[in-house]
mmCIF file of C-alpha atoms and ligand atoms in Angstrom:
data_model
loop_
_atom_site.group_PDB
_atom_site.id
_atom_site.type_symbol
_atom_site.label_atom_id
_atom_site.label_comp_id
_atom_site.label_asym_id
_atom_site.label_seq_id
_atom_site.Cartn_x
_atom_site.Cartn_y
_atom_site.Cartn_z
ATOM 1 C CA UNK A 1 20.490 -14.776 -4.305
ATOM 2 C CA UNK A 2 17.706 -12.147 -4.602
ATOM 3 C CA UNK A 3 14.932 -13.216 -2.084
ATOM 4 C CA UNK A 4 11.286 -12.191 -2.679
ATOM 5 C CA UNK A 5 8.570 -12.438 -0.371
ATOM 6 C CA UNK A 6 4.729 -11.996 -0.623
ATOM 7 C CA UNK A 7 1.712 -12.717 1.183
ATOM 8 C CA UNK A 8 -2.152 -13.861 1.092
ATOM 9 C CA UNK A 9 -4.784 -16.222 1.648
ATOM 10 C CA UNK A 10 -4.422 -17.659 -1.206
ATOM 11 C CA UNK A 11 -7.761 -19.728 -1.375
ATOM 12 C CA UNK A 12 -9.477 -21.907 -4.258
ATOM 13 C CA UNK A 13 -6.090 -21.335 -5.809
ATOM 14 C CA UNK A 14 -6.800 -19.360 -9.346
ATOM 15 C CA UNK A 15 -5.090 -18.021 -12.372
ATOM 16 C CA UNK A 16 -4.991 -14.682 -10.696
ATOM 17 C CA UNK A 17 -2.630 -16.151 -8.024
ATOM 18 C CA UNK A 18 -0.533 -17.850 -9.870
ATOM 19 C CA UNK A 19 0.013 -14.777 -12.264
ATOM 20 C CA UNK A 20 1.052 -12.938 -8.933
ATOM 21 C CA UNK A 21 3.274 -15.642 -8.012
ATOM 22 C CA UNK A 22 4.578 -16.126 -11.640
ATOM 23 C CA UNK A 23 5.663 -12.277 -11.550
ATOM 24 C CA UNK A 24 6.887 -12.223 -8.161
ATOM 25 C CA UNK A 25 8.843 -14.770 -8.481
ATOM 26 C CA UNK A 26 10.778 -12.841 -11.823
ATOM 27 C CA UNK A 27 12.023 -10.612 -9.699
ATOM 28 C CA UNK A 28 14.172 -12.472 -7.479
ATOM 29 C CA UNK A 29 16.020 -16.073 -7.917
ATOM 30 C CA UNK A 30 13.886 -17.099 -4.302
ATOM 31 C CA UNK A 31 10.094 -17.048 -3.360
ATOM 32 C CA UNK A 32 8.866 -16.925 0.170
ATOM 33 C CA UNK A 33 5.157 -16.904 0.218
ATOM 34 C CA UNK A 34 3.597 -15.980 3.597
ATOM 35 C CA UNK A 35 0.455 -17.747 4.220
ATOM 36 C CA UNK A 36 -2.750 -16.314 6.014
ATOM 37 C CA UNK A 37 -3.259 -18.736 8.774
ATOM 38 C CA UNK A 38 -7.159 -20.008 9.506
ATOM 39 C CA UNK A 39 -6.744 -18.087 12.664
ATOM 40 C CA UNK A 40 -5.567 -15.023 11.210
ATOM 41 C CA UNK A 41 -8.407 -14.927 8.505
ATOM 42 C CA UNK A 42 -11.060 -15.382 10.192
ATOM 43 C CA UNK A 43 -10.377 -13.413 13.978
ATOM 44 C CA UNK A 44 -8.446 -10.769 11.518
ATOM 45 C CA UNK A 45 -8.997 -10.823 7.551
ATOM 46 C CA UNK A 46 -12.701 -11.907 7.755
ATOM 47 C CA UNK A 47 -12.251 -14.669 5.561
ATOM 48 C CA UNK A 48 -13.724 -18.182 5.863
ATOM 49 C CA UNK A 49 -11.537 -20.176 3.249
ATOM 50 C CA UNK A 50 -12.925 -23.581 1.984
ATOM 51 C CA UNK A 51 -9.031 -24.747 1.870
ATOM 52 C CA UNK A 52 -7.608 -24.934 5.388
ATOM 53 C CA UNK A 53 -4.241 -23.814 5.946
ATOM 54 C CA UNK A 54 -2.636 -27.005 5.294
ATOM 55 C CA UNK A 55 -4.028 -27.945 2.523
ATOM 56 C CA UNK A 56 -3.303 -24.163 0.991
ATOM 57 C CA UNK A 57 0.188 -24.527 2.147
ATOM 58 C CA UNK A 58 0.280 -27.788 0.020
ATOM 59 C CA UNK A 59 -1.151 -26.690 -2.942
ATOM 60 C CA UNK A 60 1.605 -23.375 -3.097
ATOM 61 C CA UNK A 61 4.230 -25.701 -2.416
ATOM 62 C CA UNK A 62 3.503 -27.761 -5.496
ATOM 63 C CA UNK A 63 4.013 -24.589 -7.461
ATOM 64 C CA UNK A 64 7.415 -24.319 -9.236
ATOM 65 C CA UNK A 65 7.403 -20.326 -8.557
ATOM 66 C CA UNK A 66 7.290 -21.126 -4.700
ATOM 67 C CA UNK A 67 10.373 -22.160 -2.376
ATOM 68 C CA UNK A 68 9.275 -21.471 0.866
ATOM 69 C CA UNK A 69 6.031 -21.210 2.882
ATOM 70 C CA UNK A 70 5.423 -19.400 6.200
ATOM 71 C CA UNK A 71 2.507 -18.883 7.586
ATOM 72 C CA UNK A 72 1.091 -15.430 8.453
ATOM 73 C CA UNK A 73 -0.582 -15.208 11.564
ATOM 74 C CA UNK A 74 -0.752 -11.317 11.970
ATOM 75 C CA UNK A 75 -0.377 -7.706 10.167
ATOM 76 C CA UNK A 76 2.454 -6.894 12.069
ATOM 77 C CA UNK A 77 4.895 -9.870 11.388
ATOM 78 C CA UNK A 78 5.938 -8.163 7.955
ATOM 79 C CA UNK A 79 9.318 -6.119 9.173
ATOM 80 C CA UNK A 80 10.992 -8.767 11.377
ATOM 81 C CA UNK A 81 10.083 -11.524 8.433
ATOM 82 C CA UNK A 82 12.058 -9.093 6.130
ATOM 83 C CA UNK A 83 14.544 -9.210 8.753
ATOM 84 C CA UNK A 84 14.795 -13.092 9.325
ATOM 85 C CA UNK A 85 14.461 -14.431 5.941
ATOM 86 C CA UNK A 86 16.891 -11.233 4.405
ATOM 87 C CA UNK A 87 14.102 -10.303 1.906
ATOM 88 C CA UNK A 88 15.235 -7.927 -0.918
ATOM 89 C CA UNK A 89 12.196 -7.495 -2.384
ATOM 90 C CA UNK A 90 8.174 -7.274 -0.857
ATOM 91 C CA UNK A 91 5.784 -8.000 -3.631
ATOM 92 C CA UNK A 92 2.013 -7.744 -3.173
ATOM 93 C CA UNK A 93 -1.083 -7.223 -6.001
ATOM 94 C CA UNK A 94 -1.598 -3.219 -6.783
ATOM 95 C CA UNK A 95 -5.251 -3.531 -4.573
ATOM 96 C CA UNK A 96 -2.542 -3.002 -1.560
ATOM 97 C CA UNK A 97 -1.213 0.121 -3.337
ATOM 98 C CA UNK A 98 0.676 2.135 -0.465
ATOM 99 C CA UNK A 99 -0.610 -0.070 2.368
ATOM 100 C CA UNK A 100 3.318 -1.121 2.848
ATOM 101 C CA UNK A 101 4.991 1.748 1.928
ATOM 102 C CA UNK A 102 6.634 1.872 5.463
ATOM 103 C CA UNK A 103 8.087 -1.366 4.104
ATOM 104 C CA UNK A 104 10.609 0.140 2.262
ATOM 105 C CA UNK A 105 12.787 1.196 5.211
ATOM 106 C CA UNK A 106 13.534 -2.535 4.976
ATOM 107 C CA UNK A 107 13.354 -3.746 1.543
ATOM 108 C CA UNK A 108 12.349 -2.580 -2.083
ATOM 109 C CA UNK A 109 8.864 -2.658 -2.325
ATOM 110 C CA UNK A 110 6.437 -3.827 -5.330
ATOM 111 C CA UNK A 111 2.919 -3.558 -6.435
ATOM 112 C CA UNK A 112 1.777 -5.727 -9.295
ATOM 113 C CA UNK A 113 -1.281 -5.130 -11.599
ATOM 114 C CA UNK A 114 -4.228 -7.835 -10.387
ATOM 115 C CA UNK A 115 -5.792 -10.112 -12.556
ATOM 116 C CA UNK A 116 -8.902 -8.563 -13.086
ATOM 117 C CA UNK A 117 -11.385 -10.772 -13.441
ATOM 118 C CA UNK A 118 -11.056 -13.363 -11.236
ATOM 119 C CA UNK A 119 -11.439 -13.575 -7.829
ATOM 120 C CA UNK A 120 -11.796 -16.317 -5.215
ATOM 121 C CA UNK A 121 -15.537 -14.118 -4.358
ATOM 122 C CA UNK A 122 -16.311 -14.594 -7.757
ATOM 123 C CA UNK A 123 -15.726 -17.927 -8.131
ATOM 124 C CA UNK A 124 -17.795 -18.529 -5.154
ATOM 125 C CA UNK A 125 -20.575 -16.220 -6.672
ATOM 126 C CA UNK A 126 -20.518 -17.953 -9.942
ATOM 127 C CA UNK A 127 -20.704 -21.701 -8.718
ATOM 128 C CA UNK A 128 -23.422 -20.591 -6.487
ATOM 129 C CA UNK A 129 -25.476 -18.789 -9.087
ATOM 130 C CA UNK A 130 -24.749 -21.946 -11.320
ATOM 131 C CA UNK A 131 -26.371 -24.148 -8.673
ATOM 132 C CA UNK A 132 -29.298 -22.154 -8.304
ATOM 133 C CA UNK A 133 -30.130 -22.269 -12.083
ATOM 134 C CA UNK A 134 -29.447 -26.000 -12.599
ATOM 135 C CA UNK A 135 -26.900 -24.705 -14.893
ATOM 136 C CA UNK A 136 -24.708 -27.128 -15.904
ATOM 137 C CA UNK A 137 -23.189 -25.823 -19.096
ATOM 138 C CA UNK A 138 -20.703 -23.514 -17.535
HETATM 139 N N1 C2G B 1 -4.332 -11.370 -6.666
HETATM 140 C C1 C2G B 1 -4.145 -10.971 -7.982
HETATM 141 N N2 C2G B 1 -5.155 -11.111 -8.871
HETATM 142 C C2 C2G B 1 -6.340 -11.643 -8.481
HETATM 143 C C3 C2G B 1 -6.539 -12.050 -7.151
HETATM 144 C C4 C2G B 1 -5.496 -11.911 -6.246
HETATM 145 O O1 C2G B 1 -3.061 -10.483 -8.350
HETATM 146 N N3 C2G B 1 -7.334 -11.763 -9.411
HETATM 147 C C5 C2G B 1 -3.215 -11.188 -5.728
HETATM 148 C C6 C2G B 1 -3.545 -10.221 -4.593
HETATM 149 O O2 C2G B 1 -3.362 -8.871 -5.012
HETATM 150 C C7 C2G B 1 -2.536 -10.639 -3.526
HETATM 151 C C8 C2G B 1 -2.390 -12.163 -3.780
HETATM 152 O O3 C2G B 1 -2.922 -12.415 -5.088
HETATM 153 O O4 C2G B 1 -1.284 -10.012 -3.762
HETATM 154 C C9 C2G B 1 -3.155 -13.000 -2.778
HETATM 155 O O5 C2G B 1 -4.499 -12.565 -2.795
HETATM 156 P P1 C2G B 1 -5.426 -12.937 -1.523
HETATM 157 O O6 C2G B 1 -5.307 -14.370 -1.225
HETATM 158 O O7 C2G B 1 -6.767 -12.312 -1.747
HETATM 159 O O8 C2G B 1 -4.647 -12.167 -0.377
HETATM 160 P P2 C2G B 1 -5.163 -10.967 0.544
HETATM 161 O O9 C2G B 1 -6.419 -11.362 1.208
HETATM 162 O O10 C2G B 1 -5.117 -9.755 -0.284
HETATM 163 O O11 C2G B 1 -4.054 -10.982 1.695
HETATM 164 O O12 C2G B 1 -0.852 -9.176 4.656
HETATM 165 C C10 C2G B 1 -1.351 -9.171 3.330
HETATM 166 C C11 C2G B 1 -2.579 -10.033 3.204
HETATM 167 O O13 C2G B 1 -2.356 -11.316 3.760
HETATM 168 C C12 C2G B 1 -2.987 -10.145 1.730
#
């Protein structure tokens, strides 16, 4: 059993994340996906998600790629949840590129091409810009 792990926010849950997830999830038979806590993104990551935790954590687990979420409540957690789940594989979109190289003491590690042109910013941008214009076409 070839256990793959990755991690995010995962907010306003898009194509882009699924493709991750999709592709992560190829390259092992089991996917752990470690979830950004509301704590963590916004005293950490900066983030103010319109999905709380809970209801991110319920939205991955409906995904057939996903087995297992865990939240993520720090940086630092990564090497001991490599540890305790017995990860073979660390999988995280190429906009990470080298940020966990020191991961591979521990397990192999993985950068995937993004989607490009979606984002959960630009989703937020768009409806925004939408709503300013009256536009209701899009
Ligand atoms: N992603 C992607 N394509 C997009 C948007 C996101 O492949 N268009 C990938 C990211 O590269 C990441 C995952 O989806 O691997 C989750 O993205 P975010 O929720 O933005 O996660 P991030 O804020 O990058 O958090 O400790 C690691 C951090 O928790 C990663």
């Amino acid at each position: 059993m070839k256990r793959v792990i990755t991690y995010g926010t995962f907010d306003l849950l898009h194509y882009g994340h699924i493709n991750i997830l999709r592709r992560a999830k190829e390259l092992g038979d089991y996917l752990i996906v470690a979830l950004s806590t509301d704590e963590f993104n916004s005293q950490k990551k900066g983030k103010v998600t319109y999905f709380s935790y809970e209801q991110r954590k319920l939205l991955l687990e409906s995904l057939r790629y996903v087995d297992l979420v865990i939240p993520e409540e720090n940086w630092e957690q990564k090497v001991e949840d490599i540890k305790l789940y017995k990860v073979d594989t660390f999988v995280m979109g190429d906009d990470w590129k080298g940020k966990f190289d020191f991961l591979k003491d521990y397990c192999e590690v993985v950068y995937l091409p993004r989607t490009p042109e979606i984002s959960t910013t630009q989703i937020k941008k768009d409806l925004f810009e939408q709503n300013l214009s009256g536009d209701k076409t899009k």
